[in-house]
PDB file of C-alpha atoms and ligand atoms in Angstrom:
ATOM      1  CA  MET A  10       0.000   0.000   0.000  1.00  0.00           C
ATOM      2  CA  ARG A  11       1.496   3.325  -1.068  1.00  0.00           C
ATOM      3  CA  PRO A  12       1.926   6.108   1.517  1.00  0.00           C
ATOM      4  CA  GLU A  13      -0.891   8.625   1.616  1.00  0.00           C
ATOM      5  CA  PRO A  14      -0.464  12.380   1.188  1.00  0.00           C
ATOM      6  CA  PRO A  15      -0.560  14.536   4.332  1.00  0.00           C
ATOM      7  CA  TRP A  16      -3.269  17.040   5.209  1.00  0.00           C
ATOM      8  CA  PRO A  17      -2.751  20.498   3.716  1.00  0.00           C
ATOM      9  CA  VAL A  18      -0.669  22.532   6.160  1.00  0.00           C
ATOM     10  CA  GLU A  19      -0.363  25.916   4.446  1.00  0.00           C
ATOM     11  CA  PRO A  20      -0.940  28.777   6.842  1.00  0.00           C
ATOM     12  CA  ILE A  21      -4.624  29.621   6.748  1.00  0.00           C
ATOM     13  CA  VAL A  22      -5.481  33.094   5.533  1.00  0.00           C
ATOM     14  CA  GLY A  23      -8.917  34.653   5.454  1.00  0.00           C
ATOM     15  CA  PRO A  24     -11.939  34.297   7.726  1.00  0.00           C
ATOM     16  CA  PHE A  25     -10.977  30.854   9.000  1.00  0.00           C
ATOM     17  CA  SER A  26      -7.666  32.051  10.382  1.00  0.00           C
ATOM     18  CA  LEU A  27      -8.171  32.257  14.142  1.00  0.00           C
ATOM     19  CA  ALA A  28      -5.815  35.240  14.193  1.00  0.00           C
ATOM     20  CA  ASP A  29      -7.815  37.283  11.681  1.00  0.00           C
ATOM     21  CA  ARG A  30     -10.754  38.405  13.771  1.00  0.00           C
ATOM     22  CA  ASP A  31     -11.783  41.213  11.439  1.00  0.00           C
ATOM     23  CA  ARG A  32     -12.188  39.054   8.381  1.00  0.00           C
ATOM     24  CA  TYR A  33     -13.926  36.411  10.441  1.00  0.00           C
ATOM     25  CA  ALA A  34     -16.376  38.984  11.815  1.00  0.00           C
ATOM     26  CA  ARG A  35     -17.220  40.254   8.330  1.00  0.00           C
ATOM     27  CA  TRP A  36     -17.663  36.756   6.934  1.00  0.00           C
ATOM     28  CA  ARG A  37     -19.715  35.677   9.958  1.00  0.00           C
ATOM     29  CA  ASP A  38     -22.085  38.640   9.808  1.00  0.00           C
ATOM     30  CA  ALA A  39     -22.720  38.172   6.097  1.00  0.00           C
ATOM     31  CA  LYS A  40     -23.238  34.445   6.557  1.00  0.00           C
ATOM     32  CA  LEU A  41     -25.740  34.814   9.392  1.00  0.00           C
ATOM     33  CA  GLU A  42     -27.594  37.530   7.521  1.00  0.00           C
ATOM     34  CA  ALA A  43     -28.076  35.302   4.459  1.00  0.00           C
ATOM     35  CA  ALA A  44     -28.502  31.875   6.068  1.00  0.00           C
ATOM     36  CA  PRO A  45     -31.955  30.293   5.730  1.00  0.00           C
ATOM     37  CA  THR A  46     -33.579  29.458   9.054  1.00  0.00           C
ATOM     38  CA  ARG A  47     -36.376  27.170   7.887  1.00  0.00           C
ATOM     39  CA  ILE A  48     -36.064  24.065   5.738  1.00  0.00           C
ATOM     40  CA  GLU A  49     -38.788  25.340   3.403  1.00  0.00           C
ATOM     41  CA  GLU A  50     -36.415  28.107   2.294  1.00  0.00           C
ATOM     42  CA  LEU A  51     -34.095  25.460   0.866  1.00  0.00           C
ATOM     43  CA  VAL A  52     -36.688  23.880  -1.422  1.00  0.00           C
ATOM     44  CA  VAL A  53     -36.685  24.643  -5.154  1.00  0.00           C
ATOM     45  CA  GLU A  54     -39.337  23.095  -7.385  1.00  0.00           C
ATOM     46  CA  VAL A  55     -37.928  21.752 -10.633  1.00  0.00           C
ATOM     47  CA  ALA A  56     -39.826  20.311 -13.599  1.00  0.00           C
ATOM     48  CA  ASP A  57     -37.168  17.846 -14.778  1.00  0.00           C
ATOM     49  CA  PRO A  58     -34.029  17.303 -12.693  1.00  0.00           C
ATOM     50  CA  ARG A  59     -32.224  15.832 -15.725  1.00  0.00           C
ATOM     51  CA  HIS A  60     -32.611  19.127 -17.592  1.00  0.00           C
ATOM     52  CA  LEU A  61     -32.803  22.096 -15.238  1.00  0.00           C
ATOM     53  CA  SER A  62     -33.875  25.468 -16.565  1.00  0.00           C
ATOM     54  CA  GLU A  63     -31.563  28.435 -16.033  1.00  0.00           C
ATOM     55  CA  ALA A  64     -33.874  29.805 -13.348  1.00  0.00           C
ATOM     56  CA  GLU A  65     -34.050  26.469 -11.488  1.00  0.00           C
ATOM     57  CA  HIS A  66     -30.277  26.114 -11.647  1.00  0.00           C
ATOM     58  CA  ALA A  67     -29.739  29.666 -10.379  1.00  0.00           C
ATOM     59  CA  ALA A  68     -32.209  29.146  -7.519  1.00  0.00           C
ATOM     60  CA  LEU A  69     -30.383  25.990  -6.405  1.00  0.00           C
ATOM     61  CA  VAL A  70     -26.954  27.678  -6.579  1.00  0.00           C
ATOM     62  CA  ASP A  71     -28.362  30.549  -4.525  1.00  0.00           C
ATOM     63  CA  ARG A  72     -29.502  28.172  -1.743  1.00  0.00           C
ATOM     64  CA  CYS A  73     -26.207  26.278  -1.838  1.00  0.00           C
ATOM     65  CA  GLY A  74     -24.271  29.537  -1.661  1.00  0.00           C
ATOM     66  CA  ARG A  75     -26.156  30.670   1.427  1.00  0.00           C
ATOM     67  CA  ALA A  76     -26.667  27.347   3.204  1.00  0.00           C
ATOM     68  CA  ASN A  77     -24.208  24.891   1.602  1.00  0.00           C
ATOM     69  CA  MET A  78     -27.291  22.908   0.611  1.00  0.00           C
ATOM     70  CA  ALA A  79     -30.533  22.961  -1.335  1.00  0.00           C
ATOM     71  CA  LEU A  80     -33.456  20.614  -1.779  1.00  0.00           C
ATOM     72  CA  TYR A  81     -35.007  20.133  -5.181  1.00  0.00           C
ATOM     73  CA  ALA A  82     -38.566  18.909  -5.525  1.00  0.00           C
ATOM     74  CA  SER A  83     -39.361  17.180  -8.799  1.00  0.00           C
ATOM     75  CA  PRO A  84     -42.234  15.050 -10.100  1.00  0.00           C
ATOM     76  CA  THR A  85     -39.968  12.043 -10.851  1.00  0.00           C
ATOM     77  CA  GLY A  86     -40.927   9.990  -7.777  1.00  0.00           C
ATOM     78  CA  GLY A  87     -40.621   6.258  -8.441  1.00  0.00           C
ATOM     79  CA  ASP A  88     -38.371   6.780 -11.493  1.00  0.00           C
ATOM     80  CA  ALA A  89     -35.227   4.748 -10.724  1.00  0.00           C
ATOM     81  CA  ASP A  90     -33.148   6.200 -13.576  1.00  0.00           C
ATOM     82  CA  THR A  91     -29.638   6.911 -12.265  1.00  0.00           C
ATOM     83  CA  ALA A  92     -29.273   9.542 -14.996  1.00  0.00           C
ATOM     84  CA  ILE A  93     -31.330  11.814 -12.725  1.00  0.00           C
ATOM     85  CA  PRO A  94     -28.586  12.305 -10.094  1.00  0.00           C
ATOM     86  CA  VAL A  95     -25.773  11.959 -12.641  1.00  0.00           C
ATOM     87  CA  ASN A  96     -27.123  14.692 -14.939  1.00  0.00           C
ATOM     88  CA  LEU A  97     -28.176  16.942 -12.112  1.00  0.00           C
ATOM     89  CA  GLY A  98     -24.775  16.697 -10.459  1.00  0.00           C
ATOM     90  CA  ARG A  99     -22.963  17.511 -13.709  1.00  0.00           C
ATOM     91  CA  ARG A 100     -24.905  20.722 -14.020  1.00  0.00           C
ATOM     92  CA  PHE A 101     -23.244  21.885 -10.778  1.00  0.00           C
ATOM     93  CA  GLY A 102     -19.732  20.750 -11.694  1.00  0.00           C
ATOM     94  CA  LEU A 103     -20.044  17.525  -9.703  1.00  0.00           C
ATOM     95  CA  THR A 104     -18.185  15.110 -11.952  1.00  0.00           C
ATOM     96  CA  HIS A 105     -15.499  13.372  -9.898  1.00  0.00           C
ATOM     97  CA  LEU A 106     -17.369  10.598  -8.129  1.00  0.00           C
ATOM     98  CA  ASP A 107     -15.907   8.664  -5.235  1.00  0.00           C
ATOM     99  CA  HIS A 108     -16.136   4.984  -6.144  1.00  0.00           C
ATOM    100  CA  ASN A 109     -16.880   3.631  -2.687  1.00  0.00           C
ATOM    101  CA  PRO A 110     -17.824  -0.013  -2.083  1.00  0.00           C
ATOM    102  CA  GLY A 111     -21.472  -0.441  -3.032  1.00  0.00           C
ATOM    103  CA  ALA A 112     -21.384   2.107  -5.861  1.00  0.00           C
ATOM    104  CA  ASP A 113     -22.358   0.989  -9.360  1.00  0.00           C
ATOM    105  CA  ASP A 114     -19.954   1.323 -12.301  1.00  0.00           C
ATOM    106  CA  GLY A 115     -20.964   4.944 -12.723  1.00  0.00           C
ATOM    107  CA  GLY A 116     -20.172   5.720  -9.063  1.00  0.00           C
ATOM    108  CA  ILE A 117     -23.782   6.111  -7.903  1.00  0.00           C
ATOM    109  CA  THR A 118     -24.739   4.117  -4.804  1.00  0.00           C
ATOM    110  CA  ALA A 119     -28.230   2.745  -4.204  1.00  0.00           C
ATOM    111  CA  ILE A 120     -29.125   3.271  -0.544  1.00  0.00           C
ATOM    112  CA  THR A 121     -31.717   0.635   0.248  1.00  0.00           C
ATOM    113  CA  VAL A 122     -32.038  -2.153   2.766  1.00  0.00           C
ATOM    114  CA  VAL A 123     -29.599  -4.970   2.024  1.00  0.00           C
ATOM    115  CA  ASP A 124     -29.874  -7.434   4.879  1.00  0.00           C
ATOM    116  CA  SER A 125     -26.484  -9.022   4.350  1.00  0.00           C
ATOM    117  CA  SER A 126     -24.312  -5.929   3.930  1.00  0.00           C
ATOM    118  CA  GLY A 127     -23.328  -5.363   7.561  1.00  0.00           C
ATOM    119  CA  TYR A 128     -23.147  -1.595   6.939  1.00  0.00           C
ATOM    120  CA  ILE A 129     -25.700   0.692   8.591  1.00  0.00           C
ATOM    121  CA  PRO A 130     -26.489   2.787   5.462  1.00  0.00           C
ATOM    122  CA  TYR A 131     -27.863  -0.366   3.859  1.00  0.00           C
ATOM    123  CA  SER A 132     -30.027  -1.176   6.890  1.00  0.00           C
ATOM    124  CA  ASN A 133     -33.152   0.537   8.247  1.00  0.00           C
ATOM    125  CA  ARG A 134     -31.398   1.630  11.441  1.00  0.00           C
ATOM    126  CA  PRO A 135     -30.886   5.279  12.390  1.00  0.00           C
ATOM    127  CA  ILE A 136     -27.668   6.929  11.175  1.00  0.00           C
ATOM    128  CA  SER A 137     -26.125   9.411  13.588  1.00  0.00           C
ATOM    129  CA  TRP A 138     -24.726  12.809  12.602  1.00  0.00           C
ATOM    130  CA  HIS A 139     -21.818  12.693  10.181  1.00  0.00           C
ATOM    131  CA  THR A 140     -20.315  14.077   7.045  1.00  0.00           C
ATOM    132  CA  ASP A 141     -19.768  11.630   4.197  1.00  0.00           C
ATOM    133  CA  GLY A 142     -16.417   9.972   3.609  1.00  0.00           C
ATOM    134  CA  TYR A 143     -14.789  11.256   6.813  1.00  0.00           C
ATOM    135  CA  TYR A 144     -12.600   8.145   6.635  1.00  0.00           C
ATOM    136  CA  ASN A 145     -11.332   8.962   3.124  1.00  0.00           C
ATOM    137  CA  ARG A 146      -7.686   9.789   2.539  1.00  0.00           C
ATOM    138  CA  PRO A 147      -6.761  13.509   2.386  1.00  0.00           C
ATOM    139  CA  ASP A 148      -6.669  13.670  -1.407  1.00  0.00           C
ATOM    140  CA  ARG A 149     -10.095  12.031  -1.710  1.00  0.00           C
ATOM    141  CA  GLN A 150     -12.177  14.196   0.546  1.00  0.00           C
ATOM    142  CA  ILE A 151     -15.874  14.439  -0.225  1.00  0.00           C
ATOM    143  CA  ARG A 152     -16.779  18.040  -0.971  1.00  0.00           C
ATOM    144  CA  GLY A 153     -20.082  17.569  -2.805  1.00  0.00           C
ATOM    145  CA  LEU A 154     -22.908  15.204  -1.948  1.00  0.00           C
ATOM    146  CA  LEU A 155     -26.108  14.404  -3.795  1.00  0.00           C
ATOM    147  CA  LEU A 156     -28.940  12.305  -2.379  1.00  0.00           C
ATOM    148  CA  HIS A 157     -31.821  11.613  -4.721  1.00  0.00           C
ATOM    149  CA  CYS A 158     -34.954   9.985  -3.334  1.00  0.00           C
ATOM    150  CA  VAL A 159     -36.700   7.442  -5.584  1.00  0.00           C
ATOM    151  CA  GLU A 160     -38.937   5.823  -2.957  1.00  0.00           C
ATOM    152  CA  GLN A 161     -39.529   6.895   0.614  1.00  0.00           C
ATOM    153  CA  SER A 162     -40.725   4.978   3.653  1.00  0.00           C
ATOM    154  CA  SER A 163     -44.062   5.988   5.124  1.00  0.00           C
ATOM    155  CA  ASP A 164     -42.656   5.255   8.576  1.00  0.00           C
ATOM    156  CA  GLY A 165     -39.433   7.100   9.426  1.00  0.00           C
ATOM    157  CA  GLY A 166     -36.388   7.942   7.321  1.00  0.00           C
ATOM    158  CA  GLU A 167     -36.409  11.659   8.156  1.00  0.00           C
ATOM    159  CA  SER A 168     -33.236  13.650   7.502  1.00  0.00           C
ATOM    160  CA  GLY A 169     -31.510  16.080   9.841  1.00  0.00           C
ATOM    161  CA  LEU A 170     -29.335  18.729   8.195  1.00  0.00           C
ATOM    162  CA  ILE A 171     -26.783  21.172   9.585  1.00  0.00           C
ATOM    163  CA  ASP A 172     -24.816  23.708   7.597  1.00  0.00           C
ATOM    164  CA  HIS A 173     -21.355  23.036   9.065  1.00  0.00           C
ATOM    165  CA  GLU A 174     -20.458  26.729   8.695  1.00  0.00           C
ATOM    166  CA  LEU A 175     -23.205  27.604  11.192  1.00  0.00           C
ATOM    167  CA  LEU A 176     -21.889  25.043  13.649  1.00  0.00           C
ATOM    168  CA  TYR A 177     -18.397  26.479  13.152  1.00  0.00           C
ATOM    169  CA  ILE A 178     -19.668  29.989  13.901  1.00  0.00           C
ATOM    170  CA  ALA A 179     -21.453  28.825  17.053  1.00  0.00           C
ATOM    171  CA  MET A 180     -18.304  27.068  18.219  1.00  0.00           C
ATOM    172  CA  ARG A 181     -15.870  29.849  17.344  1.00  0.00           C
ATOM    173  CA  ASP A 182     -18.012  32.486  19.038  1.00  0.00           C
ATOM    174  CA  ALA A 183     -18.329  30.474  22.251  1.00  0.00           C
ATOM    175  CA  HIS A 184     -15.141  28.397  22.294  1.00  0.00           C
ATOM    176  CA  PRO A 185     -12.435  29.364  19.790  1.00  0.00           C
ATOM    177  CA  GLU A 186     -10.099  27.046  21.659  1.00  0.00           C
ATOM    178  CA  TYR A 187     -12.261  24.113  20.583  1.00  0.00           C
ATOM    179  CA  VAL A 188     -11.920  25.149  16.948  1.00  0.00           C
ATOM    180  CA  GLU A 189      -8.161  25.246  17.306  1.00  0.00           C
ATOM    181  CA  ALA A 190      -8.111  21.815  18.956  1.00  0.00           C
ATOM    182  CA  LEU A 191     -10.253  20.311  16.200  1.00  0.00           C
ATOM    183  CA  MET A 192      -8.077  21.720  13.412  1.00  0.00           C
ATOM    184  CA  ALA A 193      -5.150  19.582  14.572  1.00  0.00           C
ATOM    185  CA  PRO A 194      -4.268  16.993  11.923  1.00  0.00           C
ATOM    186  CA  ASP A 195      -4.441  14.254  14.562  1.00  0.00           C
ATOM    187  CA  ALA A 196      -7.767  15.314  16.143  1.00  0.00           C
ATOM    188  CA  MET A 197      -9.640  12.243  14.938  1.00  0.00           C
ATOM    189  CA  THR A 198      -8.392   8.862  13.844  1.00  0.00           C
ATOM    190  CA  ILE A 199     -10.368   6.204  12.065  1.00  0.00           C
ATOM    191  CA  PRO A 200      -8.842   2.848  12.865  1.00  0.00           C
ATOM    192  CA  GLY A 201      -7.731   0.919   9.799  1.00  0.00           C
ATOM    193  CA  ASN A 202      -9.767  -1.850   8.296  1.00  0.00           C
ATOM    194  CA  MET A 203      -7.502  -4.392   6.686  1.00  0.00           C
ATOM    195  CA  GLU A 204      -9.944  -7.289   6.943  1.00  0.00           C
ATOM    196  CA  ASP A 205     -12.692  -6.227   4.565  1.00  0.00           C
ATOM    197  CA  PRO A 206     -11.193  -6.475   1.059  1.00  0.00           C
ATOM    198  CA  ARG A 207     -13.741  -3.919  -0.180  1.00  0.00           C
ATOM    199  CA  VAL A 208     -12.273  -1.293   2.137  1.00  0.00           C
ATOM    200  CA  MET A 209      -8.619  -2.061   3.021  1.00  0.00           C
ATOM    201  CA  ARG A 210      -7.444   1.144   4.637  1.00  0.00           C
ATOM    202  CA  PRO A 211      -4.763   1.954   7.208  1.00  0.00           C
ATOM    203  CA  ASP A 212      -5.365   4.043  10.339  1.00  0.00           C
ATOM    204  CA  ARG A 213      -6.325   7.459   9.074  1.00  0.00           C
ATOM    205  CA  SER A 214      -5.956  10.657  11.120  1.00  0.00           C
ATOM    206  CA  GLY A 215      -7.134  14.121  10.242  1.00  0.00           C
ATOM    207  CA  PRO A 216      -8.715  17.335  11.470  1.00  0.00           C
ATOM    208  CA  VAL A 217     -12.429  17.956  12.020  1.00  0.00           C
ATOM    209  CA  PHE A 218     -12.279  21.419  10.449  1.00  0.00           C
ATOM    210  CA  TRP A 219      -9.901  22.115   7.599  1.00  0.00           C
ATOM    211  CA  VAL A 220      -9.635  24.776   4.957  1.00  0.00           C
ATOM    212  CA  ASP A 221      -9.492  23.593   1.376  1.00  0.00           C
ATOM    213  CA  PRO A 222      -6.448  25.301  -0.175  1.00  0.00           C
ATOM    214  CA  GLU A 223      -8.048  25.164  -3.635  1.00  0.00           C
ATOM    215  CA  THR A 224     -11.170  27.127  -2.730  1.00  0.00           C
ATOM    216  CA  GLY A 225     -10.420  28.665   0.670  1.00  0.00           C
ATOM    217  CA  THR A 226     -13.657  27.139   1.963  1.00  0.00           C
ATOM    218  CA  LEU A 227     -14.264  25.458   5.298  1.00  0.00           C
ATOM    219  CA  GLN A 228     -14.676  21.695   5.221  1.00  0.00           C
ATOM    220  CA  MET A 229     -15.759  19.435   8.048  1.00  0.00           C
ATOM    221  CA  ARG A 230     -15.107  15.782   8.807  1.00  0.00           C
ATOM    222  CA  TYR A 231     -17.135  14.307  11.602  1.00  0.00           C
ATOM    223  CA  THR A 232     -18.967  11.297  12.894  1.00  0.00           C
ATOM    224  CA  ALA A 233     -21.002  10.961  16.076  1.00  0.00           C
ATOM    225  CA  ARG A 234     -20.318   7.228  16.089  1.00  0.00           C
ATOM    226  CA  ARG A 235     -18.716   6.018  19.265  1.00  0.00           C
ATOM    227  CA  ARG A 236     -17.229   2.888  17.764  1.00  0.00           C
ATOM    228  CA  ASN A 237     -14.531   2.792  15.090  1.00  0.00           C
ATOM    229  CA  ILE A 238     -13.367   6.283  15.928  1.00  0.00           C
ATOM    230  CA  ARG A 239     -10.463   7.379  18.127  1.00  0.00           C
ATOM    231  CA  TRP A 240     -10.451  10.963  19.323  1.00  0.00           C
ATOM    232  CA  LYS A 241      -7.163  12.557  20.272  1.00  0.00           C
ATOM    233  CA  GLU A 242      -6.544  12.166  23.979  1.00  0.00           C
ATOM    234  CA  ALA A 243      -6.667  15.840  24.893  1.00  0.00           C
ATOM    235  CA  PRO A 244      -9.157  17.516  27.241  1.00  0.00           C
ATOM    236  CA  LEU A 245     -10.083  20.221  24.728  1.00  0.00           C
ATOM    237  CA  VAL A 246     -10.836  17.665  22.027  1.00  0.00           C
ATOM    238  CA  ALA A 247     -13.086  15.699  24.392  1.00  0.00           C
ATOM    239  CA  GLU A 248     -14.909  18.882  25.404  1.00  0.00           C
ATOM    240  CA  ALA A 249     -15.262  20.013  21.811  1.00  0.00           C
ATOM    241  CA  VAL A 250     -16.675  16.661  20.717  1.00  0.00           C
ATOM    242  CA  ALA A 251     -19.194  16.690  23.572  1.00  0.00           C
ATOM    243  CA  TRP A 252     -20.125  20.248  22.592  1.00  0.00           C
ATOM    244  CA  ILE A 253     -20.792  19.181  18.979  1.00  0.00           C
ATOM    245  CA  ARG A 254     -22.951  16.260  20.153  1.00  0.00           C
ATOM    246  CA  ASN A 255     -25.043  18.646  22.188  1.00  0.00           C
ATOM    247  CA  GLN A 256     -25.354  21.197  19.382  1.00  0.00           C
ATOM    248  CA  CYS A 257     -26.550  18.573  16.923  1.00  0.00           C
ATOM    249  CA  GLU A 258     -29.408  17.669  19.241  1.00  0.00           C
ATOM    250  CA  THR A 259     -30.395  21.137  20.417  1.00  0.00           C
ATOM    251  CA  ALA A 260     -29.269  23.986  18.142  1.00  0.00           C
ATOM    252  CA  ALA A 261     -31.884  26.036  16.310  1.00  0.00           C
ATOM    253  CA  TYR A 262     -29.924  25.789  13.055  1.00  0.00           C
ATOM    254  CA  CYS A 263     -30.539  22.009  12.849  1.00  0.00           C
ATOM    255  CA  LEU A 264     -33.138  21.537  10.127  1.00  0.00           C
ATOM    256  CA  HIS A 265     -35.320  18.464   9.775  1.00  0.00           C
ATOM    257  CA  GLY A 266     -37.335  17.221   6.862  1.00  0.00           C
ATOM    258  CA  MET A 267     -38.341  14.280   4.772  1.00  0.00           C
ATOM    259  CA  LEU A 268     -37.099  13.796   1.235  1.00  0.00           C
ATOM    260  CA  GLN A 269     -40.181  12.934  -0.799  1.00  0.00           C
ATOM    261  CA  PRO A 270     -40.008  10.638  -3.853  1.00  0.00           C
ATOM    262  CA  GLY A 271     -38.549  12.717  -6.682  1.00  0.00           C
ATOM    263  CA  TRP A 272     -36.828  15.081  -4.254  1.00  0.00           C
ATOM    264  CA  GLY A 273     -33.148  15.377  -3.586  1.00  0.00           C
ATOM    265  CA  LEU A 274     -30.502  17.017  -1.450  1.00  0.00           C
ATOM    266  CA  LEU A 275     -27.696  18.865  -3.214  1.00  0.00           C
ATOM    267  CA  CYS A 276     -24.998  19.971  -0.804  1.00  0.00           C
ATOM    268  CA  ASN A 277     -21.393  20.712   0.059  1.00  0.00           C
ATOM    269  CA  ASN A 278     -21.259  17.619   2.295  1.00  0.00           C
ATOM    270  CA  VAL A 279     -23.089  19.206   5.210  1.00  0.00           C
ATOM    271  CA  LEU A 280     -23.660  17.368   8.490  1.00  0.00           C
ATOM    272  CA  HIS A 281     -26.635  15.043   8.293  1.00  0.00           C
ATOM    273  CA  ASP A 282     -28.365  12.203  10.074  1.00  0.00           C
ATOM    274  CA  ARG A 283     -31.291   9.877   9.384  1.00  0.00           C
ATOM    275  CA  THR A 284     -33.929   8.397  11.614  1.00  0.00           C
ATOM    276  CA  GLY A 285     -34.657   4.674  11.442  1.00  0.00           C
ATOM    277  CA  PHE A 286     -37.476   3.573   9.168  1.00  0.00           C
ATOM    278  CA  VAL A 287     -39.692   0.617   8.344  1.00  0.00           C
ATOM    279  CA  ASP A 288     -40.373  -0.570   4.812  1.00  0.00           C
ATOM    280  CA  GLN A 289     -44.056  -1.392   4.371  1.00  0.00           C
ATOM    281  CA  PRO A 290     -44.984  -4.745   2.813  1.00  0.00           C
ATOM    282  CA  ASP A 291     -47.511  -3.139   0.461  1.00  0.00           C
ATOM    283  CA  HIS A 292     -45.115  -0.483  -0.823  1.00  0.00           C
ATOM    284  CA  ARG A 293     -41.857  -0.486  -2.770  1.00  0.00           C
ATOM    285  CA  PRO A 294     -38.842  -0.319  -0.421  1.00  0.00           C
ATOM    286  CA  ARG A 295     -37.168   2.989   0.395  1.00  0.00           C
ATOM    287  CA  LEU A 296     -34.551   3.787  -2.237  1.00  0.00           C
ATOM    288  CA  LEU A 297     -32.177   6.727  -2.441  1.00  0.00           C
ATOM    289  CA  TYR A 298     -29.321   7.272  -4.861  1.00  0.00           C
ATOM    290  CA  ARG A 299     -26.160   8.792  -3.479  1.00  0.00           C
ATOM    291  CA  GLY A 300     -23.330  10.481  -5.333  1.00  0.00           C
ATOM    292  CA  ARG A 301     -20.215  11.473  -3.402  1.00  0.00           C
ATOM    293  CA  TYR A 302     -17.961  13.898  -5.215  1.00  0.00           C
ATOM    294  CA  TYR A 303     -14.484  15.302  -4.772  1.00  0.00           C
ATOM    295  CA  ASP A 304     -15.857  18.519  -6.271  1.00  0.00           C
ATOM    296  CA  ARG A 305     -17.592  21.323  -4.473  1.00  0.00           C
ATOM    297  CA  ILE A 306     -20.799  22.745  -5.974  1.00  0.00           C
ATOM    298  CA  ALA A 307     -19.754  25.207  -8.673  1.00  0.00           C
ATOM    299  CA  GLY A 308     -20.584  28.802  -7.842  1.00  0.00           C
ATOM    300  CA  THR A 309     -20.353  28.387  -4.053  1.00  0.00           C
ATOM    301  CA  TRP A 310     -16.898  29.799  -3.414  1.00  0.00           C
TER     302      TRP A 310
HETATM  303 FE1  FE2 B 427     -24.248  10.277   4.800  1.00  0.00          FE
END
């Protein structure tokens, strides 16, 4: 196995530099002014997600620019054509798909209950707060994420969504020392998995918050899982992680909603969770398509 590249270490300039309080204050004020506060503000109705109109595209970019995410609502419920997420993603510059285990040849993953998989996303169990691909190597970080709903459960399967920039602001305003602790390149370690031939990865350490040198944007890597994660043994890291857990359950900027059939989430890999659900015997099973991209949504930096 070849050695992996390190995390970017360039000195951070701009609003995410802890030393630059002026630029942070300006960025923060503009962000809070523009950020949607209700999930309905994120929803854009589209006639055909394979072929967005200019106005639909612009409305989705606007939401993603302000909230790092948007929801599109289309009348394609029940249509299992993977060209829907593929074409839609392309329109936003999402072209470099992460070929994770479970993805089809085109890189799109069907999220549905597969009893034998052993992985929670393919079960009907709840999924705790996380960003996608937090265990990926530094040069394969997931910046864009697309979830397209083909079929939904009538019992559960609700999504929670958090713009990670809002969580960052809440943390930096109350506890800048937590932000600093979580930007350490050894803040979180995902133990290696050398047994599953589909995965085969070494121990992988990295920061929770990092600044993408290519775009200057803030990225977040996080999982609320308590197993298969090793937090740095430092009091500030433990406090910061407990603080995030609490925020995810209580903060007003946590949005909740249900993706309806034909709807989808387009986002810059924001924090999300999912409640457990039950597939009904008289209804087609819940099915979502997921695309994970190395690209960020074009027009949002
Ligand atoms: Fe996810």
